[in-house]
Coordinates of N, CA and C in Angstrom, one line a residue:
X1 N -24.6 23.3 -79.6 CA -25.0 21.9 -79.2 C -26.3 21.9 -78.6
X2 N -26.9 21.3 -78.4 CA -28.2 21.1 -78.4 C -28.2 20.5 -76.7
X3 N -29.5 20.7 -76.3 CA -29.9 20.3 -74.7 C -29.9 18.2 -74.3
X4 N -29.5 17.9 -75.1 CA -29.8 16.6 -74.5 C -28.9 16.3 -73.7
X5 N -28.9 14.8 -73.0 CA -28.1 14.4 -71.9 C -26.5 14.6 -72.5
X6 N -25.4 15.0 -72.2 CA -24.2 14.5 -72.9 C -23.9 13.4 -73.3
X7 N -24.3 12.2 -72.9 CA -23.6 11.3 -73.0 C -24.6 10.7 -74.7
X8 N -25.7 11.1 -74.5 CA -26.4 11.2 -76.3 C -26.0 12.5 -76.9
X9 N -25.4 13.5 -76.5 CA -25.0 13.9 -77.5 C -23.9 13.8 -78.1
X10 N -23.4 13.0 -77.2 CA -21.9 12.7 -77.7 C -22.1 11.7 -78.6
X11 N -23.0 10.5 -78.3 CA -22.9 10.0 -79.3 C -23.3 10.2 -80.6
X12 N -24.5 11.0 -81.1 CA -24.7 11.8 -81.8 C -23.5 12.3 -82.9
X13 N -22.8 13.2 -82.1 CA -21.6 13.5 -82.8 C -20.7 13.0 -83.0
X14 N -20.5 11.6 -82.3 CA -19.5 10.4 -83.0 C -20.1 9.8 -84.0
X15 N -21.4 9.3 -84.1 CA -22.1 8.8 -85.3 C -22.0 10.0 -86.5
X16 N -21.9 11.1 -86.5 CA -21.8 11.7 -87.5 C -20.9 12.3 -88.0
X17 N -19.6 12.2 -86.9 CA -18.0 12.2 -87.6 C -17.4 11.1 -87.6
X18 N -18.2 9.6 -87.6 CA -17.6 8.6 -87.6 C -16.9 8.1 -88.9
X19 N -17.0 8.5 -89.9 CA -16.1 8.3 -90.9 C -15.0 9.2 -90.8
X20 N -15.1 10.2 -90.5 CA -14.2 11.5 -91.0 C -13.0 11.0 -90.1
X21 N -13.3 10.1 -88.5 CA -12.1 9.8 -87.5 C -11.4 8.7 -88.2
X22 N -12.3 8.0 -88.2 CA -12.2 6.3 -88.9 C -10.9 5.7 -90.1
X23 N -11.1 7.1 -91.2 CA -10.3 7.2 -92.0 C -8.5 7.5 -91.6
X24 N -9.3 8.8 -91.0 CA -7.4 9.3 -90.3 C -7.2 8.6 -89.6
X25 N -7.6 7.4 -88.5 CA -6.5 6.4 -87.6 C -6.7 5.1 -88.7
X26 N -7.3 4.9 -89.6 CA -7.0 3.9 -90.3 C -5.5 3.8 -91.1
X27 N -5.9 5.3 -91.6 CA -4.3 5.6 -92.4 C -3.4 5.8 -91.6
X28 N -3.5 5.9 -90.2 CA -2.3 6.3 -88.9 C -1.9 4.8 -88.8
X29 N -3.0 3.9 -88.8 CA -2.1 2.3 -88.1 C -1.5 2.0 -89.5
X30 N -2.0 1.9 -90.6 CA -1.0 1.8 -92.2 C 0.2 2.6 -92.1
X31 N 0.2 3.4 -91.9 CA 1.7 4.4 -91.6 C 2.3 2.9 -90.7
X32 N 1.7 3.1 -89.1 CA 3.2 1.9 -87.9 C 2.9 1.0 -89.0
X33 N 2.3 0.4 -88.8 CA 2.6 -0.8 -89.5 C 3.2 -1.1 -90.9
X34 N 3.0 -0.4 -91.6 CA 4.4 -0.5 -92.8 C 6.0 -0.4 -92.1
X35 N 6.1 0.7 -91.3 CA 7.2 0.9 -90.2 C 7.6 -0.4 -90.0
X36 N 6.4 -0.9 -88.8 CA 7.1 -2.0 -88.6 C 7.3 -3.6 -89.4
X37 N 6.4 -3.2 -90.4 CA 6.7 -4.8 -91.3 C 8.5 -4.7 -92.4
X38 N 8.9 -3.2 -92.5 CA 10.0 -3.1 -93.5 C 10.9 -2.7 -92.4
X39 N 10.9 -2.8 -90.7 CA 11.9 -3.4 -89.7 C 12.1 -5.1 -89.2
X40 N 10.9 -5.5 -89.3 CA 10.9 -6.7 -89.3 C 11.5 -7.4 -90.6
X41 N 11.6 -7.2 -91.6 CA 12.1 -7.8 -92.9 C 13.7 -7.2 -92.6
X42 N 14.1 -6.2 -92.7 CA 15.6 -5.5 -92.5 C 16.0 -6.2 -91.4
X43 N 15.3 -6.9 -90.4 CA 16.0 -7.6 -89.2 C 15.8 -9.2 -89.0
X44 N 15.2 -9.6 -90.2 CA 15.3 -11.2 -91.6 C 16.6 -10.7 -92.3
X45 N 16.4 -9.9 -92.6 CA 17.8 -10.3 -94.0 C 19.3 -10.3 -93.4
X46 N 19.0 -9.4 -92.0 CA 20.4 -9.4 -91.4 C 20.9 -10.5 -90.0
X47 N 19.4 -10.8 -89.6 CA 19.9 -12.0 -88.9 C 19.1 -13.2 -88.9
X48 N 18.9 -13.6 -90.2 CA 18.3 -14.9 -90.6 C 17.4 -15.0 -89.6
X49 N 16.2 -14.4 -88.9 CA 15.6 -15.4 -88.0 C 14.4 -13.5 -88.2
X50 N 13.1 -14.2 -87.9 CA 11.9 -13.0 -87.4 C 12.0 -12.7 -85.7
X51 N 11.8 -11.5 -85.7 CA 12.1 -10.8 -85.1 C 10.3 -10.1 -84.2
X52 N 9.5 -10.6 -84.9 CA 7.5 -10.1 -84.9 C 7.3 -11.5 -85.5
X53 N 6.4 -12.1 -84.2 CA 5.4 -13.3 -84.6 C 4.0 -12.7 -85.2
X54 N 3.8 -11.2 -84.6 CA 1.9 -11.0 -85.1 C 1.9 -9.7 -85.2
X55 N 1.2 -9.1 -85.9 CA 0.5 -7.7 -86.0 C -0.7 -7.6 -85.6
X56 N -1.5 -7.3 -84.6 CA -3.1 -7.1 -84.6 C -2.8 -5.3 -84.6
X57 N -4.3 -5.5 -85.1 CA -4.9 -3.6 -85.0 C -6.1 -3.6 -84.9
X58 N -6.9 -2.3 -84.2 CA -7.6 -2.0 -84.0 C -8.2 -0.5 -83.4
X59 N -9.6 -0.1 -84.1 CA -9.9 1.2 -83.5 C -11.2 1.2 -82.3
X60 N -10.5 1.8 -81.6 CA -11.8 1.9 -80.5 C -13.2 2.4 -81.3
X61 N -14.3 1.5 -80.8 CA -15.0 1.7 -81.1 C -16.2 2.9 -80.6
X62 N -16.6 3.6 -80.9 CA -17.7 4.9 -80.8 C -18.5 4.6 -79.4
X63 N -18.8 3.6 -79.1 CA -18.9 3.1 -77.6 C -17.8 3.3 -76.5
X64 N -16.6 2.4 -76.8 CA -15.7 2.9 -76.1 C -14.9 4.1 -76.0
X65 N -15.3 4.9 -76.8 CA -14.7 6.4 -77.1 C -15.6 7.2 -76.2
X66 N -17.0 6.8 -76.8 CA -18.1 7.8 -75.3 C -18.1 7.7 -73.8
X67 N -17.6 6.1 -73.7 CA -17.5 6.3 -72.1 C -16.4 6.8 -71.5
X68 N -15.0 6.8 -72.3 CA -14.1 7.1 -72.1 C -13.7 8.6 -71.7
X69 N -14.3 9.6 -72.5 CA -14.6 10.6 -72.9 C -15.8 11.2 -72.0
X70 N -16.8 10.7 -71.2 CA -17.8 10.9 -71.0 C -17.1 10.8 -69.1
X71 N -16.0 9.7 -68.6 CA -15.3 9.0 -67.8 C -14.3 10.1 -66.9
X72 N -14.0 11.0 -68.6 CA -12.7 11.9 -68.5 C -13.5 13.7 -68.3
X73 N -14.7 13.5 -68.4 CA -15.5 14.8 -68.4 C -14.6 15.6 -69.6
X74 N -14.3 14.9 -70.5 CA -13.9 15.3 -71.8 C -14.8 16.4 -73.0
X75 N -14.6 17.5 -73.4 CA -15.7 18.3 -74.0 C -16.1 17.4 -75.6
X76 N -17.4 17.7 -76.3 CA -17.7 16.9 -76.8 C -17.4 17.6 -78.1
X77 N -15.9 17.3 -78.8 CA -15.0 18.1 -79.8 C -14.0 17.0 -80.7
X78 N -13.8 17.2 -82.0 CA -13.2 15.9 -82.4 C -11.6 16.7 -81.8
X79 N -11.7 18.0 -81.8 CA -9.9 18.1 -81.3 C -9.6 17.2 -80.2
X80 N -10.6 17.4 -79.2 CA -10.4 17.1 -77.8 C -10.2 15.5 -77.9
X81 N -11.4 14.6 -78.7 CA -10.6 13.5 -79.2 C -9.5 13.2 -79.3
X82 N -8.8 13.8 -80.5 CA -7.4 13.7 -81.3 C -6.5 13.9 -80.3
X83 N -6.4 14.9 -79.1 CA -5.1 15.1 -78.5 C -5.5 14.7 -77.1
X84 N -6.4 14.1 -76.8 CA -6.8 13.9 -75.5 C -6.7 12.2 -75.2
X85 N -7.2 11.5 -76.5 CA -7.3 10.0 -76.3 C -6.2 9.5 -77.2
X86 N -5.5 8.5 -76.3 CA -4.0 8.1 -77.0 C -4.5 7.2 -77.2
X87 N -5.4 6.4 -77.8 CA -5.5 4.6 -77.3 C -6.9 4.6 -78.9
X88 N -7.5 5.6 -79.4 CA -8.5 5.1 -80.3 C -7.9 4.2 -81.1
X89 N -6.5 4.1 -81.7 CA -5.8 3.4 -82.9 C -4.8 2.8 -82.0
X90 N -5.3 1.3 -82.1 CA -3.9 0.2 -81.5 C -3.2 -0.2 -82.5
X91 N -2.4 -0.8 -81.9 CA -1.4 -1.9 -82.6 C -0.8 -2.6 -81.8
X92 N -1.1 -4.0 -81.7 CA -0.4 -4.8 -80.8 C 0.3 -5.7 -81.6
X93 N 1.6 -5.8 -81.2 CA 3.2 -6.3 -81.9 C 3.5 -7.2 -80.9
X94 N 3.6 -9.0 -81.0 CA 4.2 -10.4 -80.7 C 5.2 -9.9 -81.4
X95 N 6.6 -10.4 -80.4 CA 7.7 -10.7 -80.6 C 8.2 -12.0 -80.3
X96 N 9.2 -12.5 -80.3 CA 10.3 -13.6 -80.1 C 10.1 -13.6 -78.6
X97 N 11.4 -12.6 -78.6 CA 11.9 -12.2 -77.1 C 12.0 -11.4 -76.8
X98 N 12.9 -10.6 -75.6 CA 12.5 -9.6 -75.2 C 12.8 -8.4 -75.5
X99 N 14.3 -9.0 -75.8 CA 15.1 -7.9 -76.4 C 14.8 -7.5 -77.9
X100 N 13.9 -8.4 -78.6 CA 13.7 -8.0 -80.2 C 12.3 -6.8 -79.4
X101 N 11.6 -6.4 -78.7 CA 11.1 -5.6 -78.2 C 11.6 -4.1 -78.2
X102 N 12.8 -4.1 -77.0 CA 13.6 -3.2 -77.1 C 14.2 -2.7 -78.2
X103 N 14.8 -3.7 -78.9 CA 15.4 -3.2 -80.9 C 14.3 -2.4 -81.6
X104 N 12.8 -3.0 -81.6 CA 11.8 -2.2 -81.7 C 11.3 -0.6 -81.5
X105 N 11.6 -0.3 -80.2 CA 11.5 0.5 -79.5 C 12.8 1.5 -80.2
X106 N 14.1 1.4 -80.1 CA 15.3 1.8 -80.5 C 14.7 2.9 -81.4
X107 N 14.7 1.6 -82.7 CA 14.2 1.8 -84.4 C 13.2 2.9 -84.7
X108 N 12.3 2.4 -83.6 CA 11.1 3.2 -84.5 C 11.5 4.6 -83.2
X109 N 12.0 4.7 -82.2 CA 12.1 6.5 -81.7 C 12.9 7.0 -82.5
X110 N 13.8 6.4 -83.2 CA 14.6 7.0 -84.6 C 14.2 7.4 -85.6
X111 N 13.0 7.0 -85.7 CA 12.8 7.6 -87.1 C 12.0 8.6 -87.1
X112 N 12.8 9.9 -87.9 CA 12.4 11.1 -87.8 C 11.1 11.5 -87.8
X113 N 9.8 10.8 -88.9 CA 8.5 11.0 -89.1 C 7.7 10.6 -88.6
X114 N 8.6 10.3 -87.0 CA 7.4 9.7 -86.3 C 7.9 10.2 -85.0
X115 N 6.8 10.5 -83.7 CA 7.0 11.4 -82.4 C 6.4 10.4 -81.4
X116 N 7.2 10.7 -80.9 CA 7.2 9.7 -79.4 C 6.5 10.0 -78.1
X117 N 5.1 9.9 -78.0 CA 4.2 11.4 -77.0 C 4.8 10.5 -75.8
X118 N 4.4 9.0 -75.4 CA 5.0 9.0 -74.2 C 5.3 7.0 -74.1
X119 N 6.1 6.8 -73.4 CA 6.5 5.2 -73.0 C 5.9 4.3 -71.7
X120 N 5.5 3.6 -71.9 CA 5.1 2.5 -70.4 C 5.9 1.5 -70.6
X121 N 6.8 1.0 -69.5 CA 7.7 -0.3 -69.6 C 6.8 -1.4 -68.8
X122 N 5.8 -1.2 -68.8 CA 5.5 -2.4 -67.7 C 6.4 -4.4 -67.8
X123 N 7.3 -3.8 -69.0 CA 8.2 -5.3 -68.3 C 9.0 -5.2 -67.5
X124 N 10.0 -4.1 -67.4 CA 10.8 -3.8 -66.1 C 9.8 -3.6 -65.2
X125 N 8.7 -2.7 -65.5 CA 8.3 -2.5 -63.8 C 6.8 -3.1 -64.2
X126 N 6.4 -3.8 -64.2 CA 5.4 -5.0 -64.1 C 4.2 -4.5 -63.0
X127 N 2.5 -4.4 -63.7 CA 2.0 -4.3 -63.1 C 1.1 -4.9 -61.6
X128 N 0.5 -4.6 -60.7 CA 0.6 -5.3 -59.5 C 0.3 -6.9 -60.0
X129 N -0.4 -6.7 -61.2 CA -1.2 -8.6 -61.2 C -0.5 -9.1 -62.0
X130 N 0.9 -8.9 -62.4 CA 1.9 -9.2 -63.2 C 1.8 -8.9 -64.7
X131 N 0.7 -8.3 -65.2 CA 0.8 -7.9 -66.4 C 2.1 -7.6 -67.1
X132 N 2.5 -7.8 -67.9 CA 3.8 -7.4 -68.9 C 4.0 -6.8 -70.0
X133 N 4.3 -5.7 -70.6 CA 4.2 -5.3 -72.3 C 5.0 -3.9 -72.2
X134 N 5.4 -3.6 -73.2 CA 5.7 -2.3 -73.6 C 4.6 -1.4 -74.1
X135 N 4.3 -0.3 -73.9 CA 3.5 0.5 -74.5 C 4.6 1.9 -74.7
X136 N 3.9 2.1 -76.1 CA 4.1 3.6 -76.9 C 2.9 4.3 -77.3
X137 N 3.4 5.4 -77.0 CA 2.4 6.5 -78.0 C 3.2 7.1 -78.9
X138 N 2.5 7.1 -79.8 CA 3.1 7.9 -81.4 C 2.3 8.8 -82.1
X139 N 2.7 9.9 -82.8 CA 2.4 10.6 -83.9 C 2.8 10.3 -84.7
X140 N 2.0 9.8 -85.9 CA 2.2 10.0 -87.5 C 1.8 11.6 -88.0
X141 N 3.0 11.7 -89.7 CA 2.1 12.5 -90.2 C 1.1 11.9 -91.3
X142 N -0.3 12.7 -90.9 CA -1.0 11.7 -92.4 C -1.4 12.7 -93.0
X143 N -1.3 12.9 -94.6 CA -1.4 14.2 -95.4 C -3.2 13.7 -96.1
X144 N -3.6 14.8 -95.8 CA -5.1 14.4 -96.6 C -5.4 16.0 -97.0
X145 N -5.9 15.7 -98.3 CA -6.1 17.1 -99.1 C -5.2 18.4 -99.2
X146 N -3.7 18.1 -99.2 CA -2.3 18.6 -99.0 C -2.2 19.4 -97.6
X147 N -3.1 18.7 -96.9 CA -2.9 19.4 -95.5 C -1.9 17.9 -94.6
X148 N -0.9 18.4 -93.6 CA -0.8 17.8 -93.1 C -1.1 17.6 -91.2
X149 N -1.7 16.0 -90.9 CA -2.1 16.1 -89.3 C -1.3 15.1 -89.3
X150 N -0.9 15.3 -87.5 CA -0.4 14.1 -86.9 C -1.5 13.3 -86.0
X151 N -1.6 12.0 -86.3 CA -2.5 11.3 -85.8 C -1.7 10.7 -84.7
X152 N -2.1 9.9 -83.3 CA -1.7 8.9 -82.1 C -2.3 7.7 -82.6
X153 N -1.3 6.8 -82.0 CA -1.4 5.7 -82.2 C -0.9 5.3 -81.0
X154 N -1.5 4.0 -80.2 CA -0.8 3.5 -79.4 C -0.4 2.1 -79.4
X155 N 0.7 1.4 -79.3 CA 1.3 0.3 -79.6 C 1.8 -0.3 -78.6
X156 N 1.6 -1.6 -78.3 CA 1.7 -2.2 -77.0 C 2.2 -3.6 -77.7
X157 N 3.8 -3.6 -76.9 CA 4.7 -4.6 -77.6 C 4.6 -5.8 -76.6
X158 N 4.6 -7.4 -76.8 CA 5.1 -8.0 -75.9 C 5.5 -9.4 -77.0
X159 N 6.1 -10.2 -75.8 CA 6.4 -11.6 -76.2 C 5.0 -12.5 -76.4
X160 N 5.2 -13.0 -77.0 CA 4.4 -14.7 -77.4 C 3.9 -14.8 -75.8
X161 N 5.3 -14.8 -74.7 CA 4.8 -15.4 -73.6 C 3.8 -14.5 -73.1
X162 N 3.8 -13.5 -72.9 CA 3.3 -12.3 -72.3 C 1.9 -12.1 -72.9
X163 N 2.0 -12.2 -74.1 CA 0.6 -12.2 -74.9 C -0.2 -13.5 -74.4
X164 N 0.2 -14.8 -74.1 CA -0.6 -16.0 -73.6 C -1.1 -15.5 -72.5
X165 N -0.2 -15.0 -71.2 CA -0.8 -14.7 -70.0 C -1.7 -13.7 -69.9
X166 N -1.5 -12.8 -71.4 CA -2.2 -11.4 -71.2 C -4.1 -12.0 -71.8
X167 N -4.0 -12.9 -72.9 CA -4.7 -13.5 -73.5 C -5.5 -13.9 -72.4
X168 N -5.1 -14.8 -71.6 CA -5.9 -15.7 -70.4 C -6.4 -15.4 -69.5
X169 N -5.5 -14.0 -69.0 CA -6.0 -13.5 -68.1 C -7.1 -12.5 -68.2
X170 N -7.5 -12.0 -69.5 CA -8.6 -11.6 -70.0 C -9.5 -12.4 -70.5
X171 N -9.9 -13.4 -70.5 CA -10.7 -14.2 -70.7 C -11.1 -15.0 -68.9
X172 N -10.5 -15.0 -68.2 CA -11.0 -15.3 -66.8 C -12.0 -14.3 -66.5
X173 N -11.5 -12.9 -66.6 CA -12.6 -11.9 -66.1 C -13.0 -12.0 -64.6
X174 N -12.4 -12.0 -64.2 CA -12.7 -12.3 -62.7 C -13.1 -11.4 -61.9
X175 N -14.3 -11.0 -60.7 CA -15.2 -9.7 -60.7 C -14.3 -9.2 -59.8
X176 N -14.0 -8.0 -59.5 CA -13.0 -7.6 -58.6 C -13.7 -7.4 -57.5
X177 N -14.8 -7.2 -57.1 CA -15.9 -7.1 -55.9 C -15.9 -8.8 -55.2
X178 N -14.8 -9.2 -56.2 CA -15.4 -10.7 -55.2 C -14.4 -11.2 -54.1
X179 N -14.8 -11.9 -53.3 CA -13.9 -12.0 -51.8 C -13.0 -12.9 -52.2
X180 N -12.7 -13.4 -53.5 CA -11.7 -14.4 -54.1 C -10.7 -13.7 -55.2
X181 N -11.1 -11.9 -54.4 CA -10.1 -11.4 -55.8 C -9.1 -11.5 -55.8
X182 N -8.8 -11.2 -53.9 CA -7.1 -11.1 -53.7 C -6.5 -12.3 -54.3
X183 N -7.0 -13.4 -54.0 CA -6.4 -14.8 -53.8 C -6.1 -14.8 -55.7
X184 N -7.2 -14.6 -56.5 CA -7.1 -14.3 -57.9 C -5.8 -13.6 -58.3
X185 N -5.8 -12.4 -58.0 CA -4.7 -11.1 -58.5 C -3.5 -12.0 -58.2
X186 N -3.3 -13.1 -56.7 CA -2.3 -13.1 -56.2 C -1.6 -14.7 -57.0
X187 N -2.8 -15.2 -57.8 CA -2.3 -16.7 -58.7 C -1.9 -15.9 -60.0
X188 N -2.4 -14.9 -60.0 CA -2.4 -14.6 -61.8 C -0.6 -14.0 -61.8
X189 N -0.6 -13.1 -60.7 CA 0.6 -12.6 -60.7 C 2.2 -13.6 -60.4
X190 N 1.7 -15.2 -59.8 CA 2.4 -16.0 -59.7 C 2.6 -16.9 -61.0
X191 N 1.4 -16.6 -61.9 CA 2.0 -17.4 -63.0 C 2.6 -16.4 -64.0
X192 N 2.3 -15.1 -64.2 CA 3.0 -14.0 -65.0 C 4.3 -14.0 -64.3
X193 N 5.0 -14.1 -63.1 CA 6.2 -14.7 -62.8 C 6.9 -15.6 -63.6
X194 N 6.2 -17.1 -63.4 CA 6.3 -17.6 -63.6 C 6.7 -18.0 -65.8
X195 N 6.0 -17.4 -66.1 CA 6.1 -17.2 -67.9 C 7.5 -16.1 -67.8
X196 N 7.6 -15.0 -66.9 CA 8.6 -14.3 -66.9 C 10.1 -14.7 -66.8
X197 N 10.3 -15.7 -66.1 CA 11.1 -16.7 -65.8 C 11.4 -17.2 -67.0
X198 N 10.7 -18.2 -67.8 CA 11.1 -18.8 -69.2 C 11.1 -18.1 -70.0
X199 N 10.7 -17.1 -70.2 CA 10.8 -15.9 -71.2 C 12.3 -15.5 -71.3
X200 N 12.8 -15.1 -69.9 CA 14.9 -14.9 -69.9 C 14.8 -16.3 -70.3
X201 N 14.6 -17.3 -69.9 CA 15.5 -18.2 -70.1 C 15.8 -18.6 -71.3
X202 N 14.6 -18.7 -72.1 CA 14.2 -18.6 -73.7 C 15.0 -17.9 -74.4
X203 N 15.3 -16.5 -74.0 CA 16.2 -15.9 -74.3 C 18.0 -16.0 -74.4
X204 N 18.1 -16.6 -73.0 CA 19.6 -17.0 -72.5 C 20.0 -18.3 -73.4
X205 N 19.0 -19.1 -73.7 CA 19.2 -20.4 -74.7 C 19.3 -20.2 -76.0
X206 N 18.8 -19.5 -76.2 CA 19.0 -18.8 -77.7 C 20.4 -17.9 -78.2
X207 N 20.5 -17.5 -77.0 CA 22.3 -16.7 -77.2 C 23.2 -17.9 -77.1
X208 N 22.8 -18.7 -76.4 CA 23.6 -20.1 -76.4 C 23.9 -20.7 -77.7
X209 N 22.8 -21.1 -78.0 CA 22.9 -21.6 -79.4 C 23.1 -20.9 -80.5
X210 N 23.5 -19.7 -80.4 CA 23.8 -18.6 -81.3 C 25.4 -18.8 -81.3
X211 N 25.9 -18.5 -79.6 CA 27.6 -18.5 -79.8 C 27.8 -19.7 -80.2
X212 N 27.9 -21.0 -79.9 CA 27.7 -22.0 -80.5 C 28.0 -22.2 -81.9
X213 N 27.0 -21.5 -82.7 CA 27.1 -21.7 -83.7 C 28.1 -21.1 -84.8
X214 N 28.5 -19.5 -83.8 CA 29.3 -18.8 -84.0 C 30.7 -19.5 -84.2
X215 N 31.2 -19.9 -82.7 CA 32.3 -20.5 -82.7 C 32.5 -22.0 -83.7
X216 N 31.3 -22.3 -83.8 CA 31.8 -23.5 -84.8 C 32.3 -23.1 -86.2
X217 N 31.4 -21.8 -86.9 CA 32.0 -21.3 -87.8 C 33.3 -20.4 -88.0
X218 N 33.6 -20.2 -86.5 CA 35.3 -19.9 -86.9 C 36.0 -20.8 -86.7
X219 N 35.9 -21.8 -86.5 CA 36.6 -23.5 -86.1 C 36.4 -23.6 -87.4
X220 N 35.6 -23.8 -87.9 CA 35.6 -24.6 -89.5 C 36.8 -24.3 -90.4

């Protein structure tokens, strides 16, 4: 490697393995996400209703990889990449409710071709400013040139509700140096309460109207 600053030479070497990464987390998010669109249809046919309002995906971009890396006094190596950064290949999964979340979770640690590096519940234990979601990390295997790698993926599950607050609350951007943070962290965290609240409840009306519907059909 050559004498420049690291943080140009790193970029350097991401501009010039930038396809070679690009490809393998492309074909890593195609792997989850077939996963999860042929769970979502198998959990249509068996309980008439969707179970995933949205799929987004995305790869960190060669910017956000250098600071991260540069952040973590990370060596400038595509291994160190690959097993060091869980987060270059997202997938963020809208659900219903909460528990079609957890079904999610269930499904996909079951299935054999895929490895589970680690879990964040932040909806049981909810971050200080009320943030909400599930996160995973995963290994795929992806075969290129009959060789096989496992690629990371990380997938961050929430509700409709959770996604609006998580939506809004990144778009305020609020400077955390400012003497209105506390007061900030401490409304954002009362309205992520607050969506958290209708979220069960959403949920509890829904089982309602399910027995309901149950019981009428053994009445009939």
């Amino acid at each position: 490697m050559d004498t420049k600053e690291p943080s140009e030479a790193l970029q350097d070497y991401l501009q010039k393995h930038h396809n070679e990464m690009t490809k393998r987390y492309e074909a890593a998010i195609r792997e989850v996400y077939t996963k999860l669109v042929v769970l979502k249809d198998d959990f249509s046919t068996l309980k008439k209703r969707d179970c995933i309002s949205m799929i987004q995906s995305r790869i960190k971009s060669d910017a956000s990889i250098l600071e991260k890396l540069t952040r973590k006094g990370l060596p400038i190596q595509l291994d160190s990449i690959h097993s060091k950064l869980d987060d270059i290949a997202g997938i963020r999964v809208v659900c219903k409710f909460i528990d079609d979340i957890y079904m999610l979770v269930e499904k996909l640690s079951a299935q054999g071709d895929l490895v589970v590096i680690e879990t964040k519940d932040y909806i049981k234990n909810p971050k200080p400013n009320g943030y909400r979601s599930y996160h995973m990390v995963v290994e795929v295997p992806i075969f290129f040139e009959g060789v096989k790698e496992y690629v990371r993926v990380e997938i961050q599950m929430r509700t409709v509700a959770m996604d609006f607050w998580a939506s809004l609350e990144h778009d305020i951007k609020y400077k955390k140096d400012s003497c209105e943070c506390e007061d900030i962290v401490e409304e954002l965290k009362s309205c992520a309460d607050t969506i958290a609240t209708a979220d069960q409840r959403m949920m509890e009306l829904r089982d309602r109207v399910l027995n309901k519907r149950l019981q009428y059909q053994q009445n009939a």
